[in-house]
Every structure is written in structure tokens, then in C-alpha cells.
Amino acid sequence: MCRWLAYSGTPLLLDTILYKPAHSLIDQSLHSRLGVETTNGDGFGVGWYAQESIDTPALFRDVGPAWNNRNLREIADHVRSPLFFAHIRATTGTAVQQTNCHPFRHGRWMWMHNGAITGFHLVRRDLSLLVDPGLYSDMEGTTDSEVMFYLALTFGLDQDPPGAVSRMVGAVERSGRDHGVEFPLQMTIGVTDGERVWAFRYSSQGASRTLFFSTRVDTLRKLHPDAAFLREVSDETRLIVSEPLGDLPGAWNEVPESSYGVVEAGSDELYPFVPEPA
């Protein structure tokens, strides 16, 4: 499927997170340990918010593998951001093209997904017709992930992100089961408005793809007082990843099955996730 990470906290060069960790996302593009596929080479994308403005994130996406992209290497050495998404893709059947690479963007929102709508070819038309007509023409690609994003926008992402994702999942599951699909959805999702990050882990079967969040920085400093990196970032700094970026003891915690978390100023929280019947 795919691997992704979300970073929020002290402004850092993208290189610090994308390339430097022992099991960085670039390493995972060739040697994923916990993904369905070991190699994730069907495109990649990075999205970030400039420190001066959070109105609209910048995107850089390409169809080649992340591990040998010289432009990504160049950008990572020069772009600094307090909030960015990164995604490496292993297609589940849709075309390898730039418009199918994550993250997806609409206004101030970014969205990325690991997983699949099972039997997407059966339900694609039904789900696409549920998208608000005012949003429909903004969809550029052919992936289930982008349809999920636009359904969430249709169902109120601006006002209530968890509720919108819950309603989106309910619609996907109803449509899938109407077409005889027993387990219609597999997902981990990252979504942000530039200020907060929401991360969701859910599957219809109750056996979701992996997702982890980093331990509070103040706690990690006490565990590892000699770790220089931890002295350079604020207590608000947080990472959410498909799989851990390294083996630092106590650094990573698995997101529970059927749950979602919110990263924002103050204390971050985990909540149960339940689809809203469509």
C-alpha cells in the first residue's frame, strides 16, 4: 500500500525528518518493515506550510520513487516548515501519475491515505456522485483516496473533521456492502488545516494498517538526556508515522485500532472512531 508521516512542531528542514532518521521515509520507500509491500516506489509527495502563512500549503509530487529523486533531495535541504506531510506510494491499481500522488490539497486542507476501498471499481461511480457538485470539478486524479477526501469535504470537513471522516466512512461502507463487499475499507488517514493534525486508523475488518505517534518530547528528554535532537525541539513537537523512524526506546506508541488522534496546541488526545451510518 503506502507509507506516510506527519510532522508538527518546531520549524525544521524537511531533511531532518525525511532523510536523517535511521529508518526514514526515504529508507521505507525501499525497505518498509511493516507495510504490505516492502517497496513503495509508485510516486511520492511532500506538502508543507510556510512559516509566514498557513492559508495554502505548497505541494511537491512526482511519479518516480522517492529514494533517487534529486529535486526532493534539493528541496529537503532548503525548505523549513513547522508542519508538513510526506507520503510514498504503492499503488493498489490506479495509474502512476502525478495527480494520483499524495498529499491532496483543497484550499488550506491537506489529506493523505494508506489503505484502499475494496472493490473501488464497483463503487466509484456511486461515491463520486455523492461529492458536492461544487467540488467535483476540483478532483484531478483517479484514486479512491482522493474520492474519500472530497467526500469528507462534502460532509463538512471545514466544520467538523472527525464527523466528516465518520460520515465518509459510513458512505463507503454502505456502498461497498450494497455491492456485496464484506470489508469495504482499509485506512490510515492524515488530514490537516495547517494548525491542527488529525490522524485516523480504521478498517471494516478491524485489522488496520499500522500507525504510530511519538511520545511527548518532555518525557523523551527524561528518558534520553543525551539525545541532542530532543534539546532542539519544543514540547509541542509531534510525529505521526506509518512505521517508526528509528529504534529509540520509548519513542513510539501504536495508535489503537478504530481510533483517531488530534495534534494541536496544548495536550493531544486520542478518541474512539466509529463510522456514522450513511
mmCIF file of C-alpha atoms in Angstrom:
data_model
loop_
_atom_site.group_PDB
_atom_site.id
_atom_site.type_symbol
_atom_site.label_atom_id
_atom_site.label_comp_id
_atom_site.label_asym_id
_atom_site.label_seq_id
_atom_site.Cartn_x
_atom_site.Cartn_y
_atom_site.Cartn_z
ATOM 1 C CA MET A 1 0.000 0.000 0.000
ATOM 2 C CA CYS A 2 1.775 3.221 1.161
ATOM 3 C CA ARG A 3 3.750 4.841 3.978
ATOM 4 C CA TRP A 4 3.330 8.357 5.320
ATOM 5 C CA LEU A 5 4.347 10.774 8.061
ATOM 6 C CA ALA A 6 3.009 13.994 9.528
ATOM 7 C CA TYR A 7 5.218 16.438 11.431
ATOM 8 C CA SER A 8 4.041 19.300 13.625
ATOM 9 C CA GLY A 9 6.210 21.401 15.918
ATOM 10 C CA THR A 10 9.419 23.414 15.894
ATOM 11 C CA PRO A 11 10.197 24.549 12.319
ATOM 12 C CA LEU A 12 12.717 22.128 10.826
ATOM 13 C CA LEU A 13 14.330 21.487 7.483
ATOM 14 C CA LEU A 14 12.449 18.680 5.744
ATOM 15 C CA ASP A 15 15.756 16.823 5.522
ATOM 16 C CA THR A 16 15.784 16.396 9.305
ATOM 17 C CA ILE A 17 12.774 14.086 9.193
ATOM 18 C CA LEU A 18 12.721 12.803 5.603
ATOM 19 C CA TYR A 19 16.343 11.666 5.280
ATOM 20 C CA LYS A 20 18.276 11.691 8.558
ATOM 21 C CA PRO A 21 16.464 9.091 10.737
ATOM 22 C CA ALA A 22 17.824 5.528 10.580
ATOM 23 C CA HIS A 23 14.532 4.246 9.171
ATOM 24 C CA SER A 24 13.454 7.431 7.426
ATOM 25 C CA LEU A 25 10.581 7.626 4.972
ATOM 26 C CA ILE A 26 13.172 7.543 2.181
ATOM 27 C CA ASP A 27 14.538 4.280 3.618
ATOM 28 C CA GLN A 28 10.983 2.962 3.891
ATOM 29 C CA SER A 29 10.417 3.632 0.195
ATOM 30 C CA LEU A 30 12.883 0.777 -0.424
ATOM 31 C CA HIS A 31 12.762 -1.224 2.814
ATOM 32 C CA SER A 32 9.410 -0.937 4.570
ATOM 33 C CA ARG A 33 9.302 -3.236 7.612
ATOM 34 C CA LEU A 34 5.605 -3.093 8.461
ATOM 35 C CA GLY A 35 3.879 -2.343 5.161
ATOM 36 C CA VAL A 36 2.063 -4.763 2.880
ATOM 37 C CA GLU A 37 4.750 -4.099 0.258
ATOM 38 C CA THR A 38 8.447 -3.769 1.046
ATOM 39 C CA THR A 39 8.945 -1.255 -1.768
ATOM 40 C CA ASN A 40 6.905 1.910 -2.178
ATOM 41 C CA GLY A 41 8.120 3.327 -5.479
ATOM 42 C CA ASP A 42 4.983 4.432 -7.350
ATOM 43 C CA GLY A 43 5.402 8.115 -6.677
ATOM 44 C CA PHE A 44 5.705 10.373 -3.645
ATOM 45 C CA GLY A 45 4.633 13.745 -2.366
ATOM 46 C CA VAL A 46 5.519 16.355 0.222
ATOM 47 C CA GLY A 47 3.243 19.172 1.364
ATOM 48 C CA TRP A 48 4.185 21.961 3.760
ATOM 49 C CA TYR A 49 3.031 25.267 5.201
ATOM 50 C CA ALA A 50 5.294 28.320 5.032
ATOM 51 C CA GLN A 51 6.057 29.895 8.380
ATOM 52 C CA GLU A 52 4.765 33.244 7.153
ATOM 53 C CA SER A 53 1.327 31.956 6.079
ATOM 54 C CA ILE A 54 -0.847 28.888 6.574
ATOM 55 C CA ASP A 55 -3.544 29.826 4.059
ATOM 56 C CA THR A 56 -2.493 27.320 1.389
ATOM 57 C CA PRO A 57 0.124 24.562 1.645
ATOM 58 C CA ALA A 58 2.774 24.016 -1.009
ATOM 59 C CA LEU A 59 2.952 20.636 -2.763
ATOM 60 C CA PHE A 60 5.762 18.798 -4.499
ATOM 61 C CA ARG A 61 4.759 15.476 -6.069
ATOM 62 C CA ASP A 62 6.341 13.191 -8.635
ATOM 63 C CA VAL A 63 5.677 9.778 -10.161
ATOM 64 C CA GLY A 64 9.131 8.277 -9.652
ATOM 65 C CA PRO A 65 10.489 6.663 -6.483
ATOM 66 C CA ALA A 66 11.487 8.941 -3.614
ATOM 67 C CA TRP A 67 14.821 7.231 -2.981
ATOM 68 C CA ASN A 68 16.581 8.692 -6.038
ATOM 69 C CA ASN A 69 14.752 11.951 -6.728
ATOM 70 C CA ARG A 70 17.332 14.759 -6.882
ATOM 71 C CA ASN A 71 14.709 17.516 -6.739
ATOM 72 C CA LEU A 72 13.280 16.121 -3.498
ATOM 73 C CA ARG A 73 16.794 15.961 -2.060
ATOM 74 C CA GLU A 74 17.352 19.604 -3.072
ATOM 75 C CA ILE A 75 14.070 20.820 -1.586
ATOM 76 C CA ALA A 76 14.588 18.902 1.653
ATOM 77 C CA ASP A 77 17.891 20.704 2.252
ATOM 78 C CA HIS A 78 16.324 24.169 1.895
ATOM 79 C CA VAL A 79 12.661 24.122 2.949
ATOM 80 C CA ARG A 80 11.900 24.713 6.626
ATOM 81 C CA SER A 81 8.388 24.260 7.997
ATOM 82 C CA PRO A 82 6.523 23.815 11.280
ATOM 83 C CA LEU A 83 4.017 21.441 9.700
ATOM 84 C CA PHE A 84 4.448 19.074 6.782
ATOM 85 C CA PHE A 85 3.114 15.840 5.310
ATOM 86 C CA ALA A 86 5.121 13.295 3.338
ATOM 87 C CA HIS A 87 3.847 10.204 1.514
ATOM 88 C CA ILE A 88 5.363 7.379 -0.530
ATOM 89 C CA ARG A 89 3.025 5.426 -2.752
ATOM 90 C CA ALA A 90 2.497 1.790 -3.663
ATOM 91 C CA THR A 91 -0.482 1.800 -5.991
ATOM 92 C CA THR A 92 -3.434 -0.519 -5.383
ATOM 93 C CA GLY A 93 -4.363 -0.463 -9.054
ATOM 94 C CA THR A 94 -4.854 3.123 -10.154
ATOM 95 C CA ALA A 95 -2.442 4.778 -12.564
ATOM 96 C CA VAL A 96 1.012 6.011 -11.617
ATOM 97 C CA GLN A 97 0.555 9.687 -12.398
ATOM 98 C CA GLN A 98 1.246 12.945 -10.604
ATOM 99 C CA THR A 99 -2.412 13.704 -9.879
ATOM 100 C CA ASN A 100 -2.679 10.376 -8.038
ATOM 101 C CA CYS A 101 0.227 11.143 -5.680
ATOM 102 C CA HIS A 102 -0.494 12.228 -2.129
ATOM 103 C CA PRO A 103 -0.920 14.523 -0.311
ATOM 104 C CA PHE A 104 -4.034 16.004 -1.864
ATOM 105 C CA ARG A 105 -4.860 19.672 -1.335
ATOM 106 C CA HIS A 106 -8.006 21.774 -1.317
ATOM 107 C CA GLY A 107 -7.761 25.329 -0.010
ATOM 108 C CA ARG A 108 -5.949 25.191 3.304
ATOM 109 C CA TRP A 109 -6.549 21.437 3.706
ATOM 110 C CA MET A 110 -4.144 18.556 3.056
ATOM 111 C CA TRP A 111 -5.050 14.865 3.069
ATOM 112 C CA MET A 112 -3.134 11.605 2.692
ATOM 113 C CA HIS A 113 -4.166 7.970 2.993
ATOM 114 C CA ASN A 114 -2.754 4.475 3.307
ATOM 115 C CA GLY A 115 -5.129 1.633 2.509
ATOM 116 C CA ALA A 116 -7.838 1.035 -0.045
ATOM 117 C CA ILE A 117 -11.526 0.933 -0.794
ATOM 118 C CA THR A 118 -12.050 -2.736 -1.610
ATOM 119 C CA GLY A 119 -13.819 -3.161 -4.936
ATOM 120 C CA PHE A 120 -13.349 0.510 -5.775
ATOM 121 C CA HIS A 121 -14.212 -0.175 -9.406
ATOM 122 C CA LEU A 122 -17.664 -1.296 -8.222
ATOM 123 C CA VAL A 123 -18.442 1.715 -6.054
ATOM 124 C CA ARG A 124 -16.507 4.531 -7.712
ATOM 125 C CA ARG A 125 -19.481 5.946 -9.594
ATOM 126 C CA ASP A 126 -21.819 5.784 -6.589
ATOM 127 C CA LEU A 127 -19.308 7.520 -4.327
ATOM 128 C CA SER A 128 -18.334 10.142 -6.892
ATOM 129 C CA LEU A 129 -21.979 11.141 -7.305
ATOM 130 C CA LEU A 130 -22.134 11.889 -3.569
ATOM 131 C CA VAL A 131 -19.438 14.575 -3.921
ATOM 132 C CA ASP A 132 -20.777 18.133 -3.797
ATOM 133 C CA PRO A 133 -21.170 19.337 -7.408
ATOM 134 C CA GLY A 134 -19.276 22.490 -6.473
ATOM 135 C CA LEU A 135 -16.268 20.370 -5.506
ATOM 136 C CA TYR A 136 -16.487 17.637 -8.128
ATOM 137 C CA SER A 137 -14.589 19.509 -10.857
ATOM 138 C CA ASP A 138 -11.618 20.018 -8.490
ATOM 139 C CA MET A 139 -10.845 16.283 -8.410
ATOM 140 C CA GLU A 140 -7.900 15.677 -10.732
ATOM 141 C CA GLY A 141 -6.902 12.039 -10.255
ATOM 142 C CA THR A 142 -8.427 8.574 -10.270
ATOM 143 C CA THR A 143 -7.687 7.229 -6.785
ATOM 144 C CA ASP A 144 -10.030 6.059 -4.067
ATOM 145 C CA SER A 145 -8.009 8.254 -1.684
ATOM 146 C CA GLU A 146 -8.950 11.456 -3.488
ATOM 147 C CA VAL A 147 -12.619 10.463 -3.630
ATOM 148 C CA MET A 148 -12.503 9.879 0.134
ATOM 149 C CA PHE A 149 -11.026 13.368 0.610
ATOM 150 C CA TYR A 150 -13.731 15.046 -1.457
ATOM 151 C CA LEU A 151 -16.447 13.091 0.295
ATOM 152 C CA ALA A 152 -15.062 14.331 3.630
ATOM 153 C CA LEU A 153 -15.071 17.896 2.273
ATOM 154 C CA THR A 154 -18.659 17.372 1.139
ATOM 155 C CA PHE A 155 -19.670 16.054 4.561
ATOM 156 C CA GLY A 156 -18.322 19.044 6.494
ATOM 157 C CA LEU A 157 -14.562 18.744 6.910
ATOM 158 C CA ASP A 158 -14.336 22.518 7.421
ATOM 159 C CA GLN A 159 -16.690 22.456 10.402
ATOM 160 C CA ASP A 160 -16.181 19.021 11.984
ATOM 161 C CA PRO A 161 -13.216 16.946 10.733
ATOM 162 C CA PRO A 162 -13.875 13.803 12.830
ATOM 163 C CA GLY A 163 -17.586 13.889 11.982
ATOM 164 C CA ALA A 164 -16.886 14.417 8.285
ATOM 165 C CA VAL A 165 -14.478 11.453 8.177
ATOM 166 C CA SER A 166 -17.000 9.353 10.119
ATOM 167 C CA ARG A 167 -19.727 10.183 7.588
ATOM 168 C CA MET A 168 -17.358 9.490 4.699
ATOM 169 C CA VAL A 169 -16.511 6.050 6.085
ATOM 170 C CA GLY A 170 -20.203 5.316 6.614
ATOM 171 C CA ALA A 171 -20.935 6.155 2.987
ATOM 172 C CA VAL A 172 -18.066 3.995 1.709
ATOM 173 C CA GLU A 173 -19.112 1.016 3.818
ATOM 174 C CA ARG A 174 -22.755 1.261 2.825
ATOM 175 C CA SER A 175 -21.902 1.486 -0.874
ATOM 176 C CA GLY A 176 -19.439 -1.397 -0.646
ATOM 177 C CA ARG A 177 -21.867 -3.677 1.139
ATOM 178 C CA ASP A 178 -24.596 -2.776 -1.358
ATOM 179 C CA HIS A 179 -22.241 -4.280 -3.947
ATOM 180 C CA GLY A 180 -21.512 -7.410 -1.922
ATOM 181 C CA VAL A 181 -18.145 -6.340 -0.474
ATOM 182 C CA GLU A 182 -17.771 -7.775 3.028
ATOM 183 C CA PHE A 183 -14.989 -5.474 4.246
ATOM 184 C CA PRO A 184 -15.158 -2.303 2.144
ATOM 185 C CA LEU A 185 -12.492 -0.088 3.699
ATOM 186 C CA GLN A 186 -8.928 -0.108 4.990
ATOM 187 C CA MET A 187 -7.430 3.207 6.056
ATOM 188 C CA THR A 188 -4.990 5.270 7.983
ATOM 189 C CA ILE A 189 -5.561 8.932 7.185
ATOM 190 C CA GLY A 190 -3.705 12.139 7.955
ATOM 191 C CA VAL A 191 -5.522 15.437 7.470
ATOM 192 C CA THR A 192 -4.628 18.994 8.459
ATOM 193 C CA ASP A 193 -5.871 22.568 8.127
ATOM 194 C CA GLY A 194 -2.402 23.987 8.772
ATOM 195 C CA GLU A 195 -2.982 24.426 12.502
ATOM 196 C CA ARG A 196 -4.113 21.029 13.728
ATOM 197 C CA VAL A 197 -3.461 17.485 12.516
ATOM 198 C CA TRP A 198 -5.990 14.650 12.730
ATOM 199 C CA ALA A 199 -4.898 11.037 12.262
ATOM 200 C CA PHE A 200 -7.331 8.133 11.841
ATOM 201 C CA ARG A 201 -6.806 4.373 11.997
ATOM 202 C CA TYR A 202 -9.736 2.180 10.975
ATOM 203 C CA SER A 203 -10.724 -0.784 8.828
ATOM 204 C CA SER A 204 -14.031 -2.549 8.254
ATOM 205 C CA GLN A 205 -12.373 -5.813 9.250
ATOM 206 C CA GLY A 206 -10.851 -4.436 12.448
ATOM 207 C CA ALA A 207 -7.307 -5.204 11.263
ATOM 208 C CA SER A 208 -5.961 -1.834 10.197
ATOM 209 C CA ARG A 209 -2.605 -0.875 8.712
ATOM 210 C CA THR A 210 -0.007 0.281 11.240
ATOM 211 C CA LEU A 211 0.105 3.816 12.628
ATOM 212 C CA PHE A 212 2.257 5.288 15.419
ATOM 213 C CA PHE A 213 2.644 8.593 17.248
ATOM 214 C CA SER A 214 5.706 9.935 19.022
ATOM 215 C CA THR A 215 5.948 10.183 22.786
ATOM 216 C CA ARG A 216 5.824 13.654 24.362
ATOM 217 C CA VAL A 217 9.151 15.414 23.988
ATOM 218 C CA ASP A 218 9.445 16.301 27.682
ATOM 219 C CA THR A 219 9.043 12.626 28.565
ATOM 220 C CA LEU A 220 11.651 11.587 25.986
ATOM 221 C CA ARG A 221 14.151 14.127 27.336
ATOM 222 C CA LYS A 222 13.947 12.460 30.733
ATOM 223 C CA LEU A 223 14.429 9.017 29.169
ATOM 224 C CA HIS A 224 17.265 10.133 26.872
ATOM 225 C CA PRO A 225 19.006 13.219 28.314
ATOM 226 C CA ASP A 226 21.941 12.824 25.914
ATOM 227 C CA ALA A 227 19.822 12.963 22.733
ATOM 228 C CA ALA A 228 20.790 16.284 21.148
ATOM 229 C CA PHE A 229 17.815 16.341 18.784
ATOM 230 C CA LEU A 230 15.390 16.451 21.694
ATOM 231 C CA ARG A 231 17.001 19.627 23.024
ATOM 232 C CA GLU A 232 16.339 21.406 19.723
ATOM 233 C CA VAL A 233 12.562 20.928 19.509
ATOM 234 C CA SER A 234 9.680 22.243 21.587
ATOM 235 C CA ASP A 235 7.436 20.225 23.875
ATOM 236 C CA GLU A 236 4.658 20.673 21.266
ATOM 237 C CA THR A 237 6.598 18.738 18.613
ATOM 238 C CA ARG A 238 4.896 15.548 17.445
ATOM 239 C CA LEU A 239 5.281 12.969 14.674
ATOM 240 C CA ILE A 240 2.673 10.557 13.327
ATOM 241 C CA VAL A 241 4.071 7.789 11.126
ATOM 242 C CA SER A 242 3.057 4.603 9.362
ATOM 243 C CA GLU A 243 6.041 2.932 10.952
ATOM 244 C CA PRO A 244 8.687 4.136 13.432
ATOM 245 C CA LEU A 245 11.617 6.146 12.072
ATOM 246 C CA GLY A 246 14.090 4.574 14.494
ATOM 247 C CA ASP A 247 14.571 2.336 17.495
ATOM 248 C CA LEU A 248 14.876 4.884 20.307
ATOM 249 C CA PRO A 249 13.336 3.100 23.326
ATOM 250 C CA GLY A 250 10.033 4.605 24.434
ATOM 251 C CA ALA A 251 9.771 6.937 21.441
ATOM 252 C CA TRP A 252 6.825 5.358 19.616
ATOM 253 C CA ASN A 253 3.288 4.353 20.535
ATOM 254 C CA GLU A 254 0.834 2.481 18.352
ATOM 255 C CA VAL A 255 -2.417 4.251 17.578
ATOM 256 C CA PRO A 256 -5.164 1.919 18.859
ATOM 257 C CA GLU A 257 -7.446 0.144 16.420
ATOM 258 C CA SER A 258 -10.566 2.160 15.444
ATOM 259 C CA SER A 259 -9.390 5.439 16.898
ATOM 260 C CA TYR A 260 -8.204 8.897 15.937
ATOM 261 C CA GLY A 261 -5.952 11.498 17.459
ATOM 262 C CA VAL A 262 -5.674 15.281 17.310
ATOM 263 C CA VAL A 263 -2.362 17.151 17.435
ATOM 264 C CA GLU A 264 -2.855 20.766 18.494
ATOM 265 C CA ALA A 265 -1.561 23.373 20.933
ATOM 266 C CA GLY A 266 -1.790 22.001 24.467
ATOM 267 C CA SER A 267 -2.369 18.350 25.205
ATOM 268 C CA ASP A 268 -3.006 15.958 22.322
ATOM 269 C CA GLU A 269 -5.858 13.493 22.655
ATOM 270 C CA LEU A 270 -6.935 10.060 21.378
ATOM 271 C CA TYR A 271 -10.592 9.201 20.797
ATOM 272 C CA PRO A 272 -12.531 6.141 19.601
ATOM 273 C CA PHE A 273 -13.524 6.248 15.939
ATOM 274 C CA VAL A 274 -16.939 4.957 14.897
ATOM 275 C CA PRO A 275 -18.313 5.346 11.358
ATOM 276 C CA GLU A 276 -21.607 7.192 11.083
ATOM 277 C CA PRO A 277 -24.149 5.033 9.246
ATOM 278 C CA ALA A 278 -24.952 6.661 5.904
#
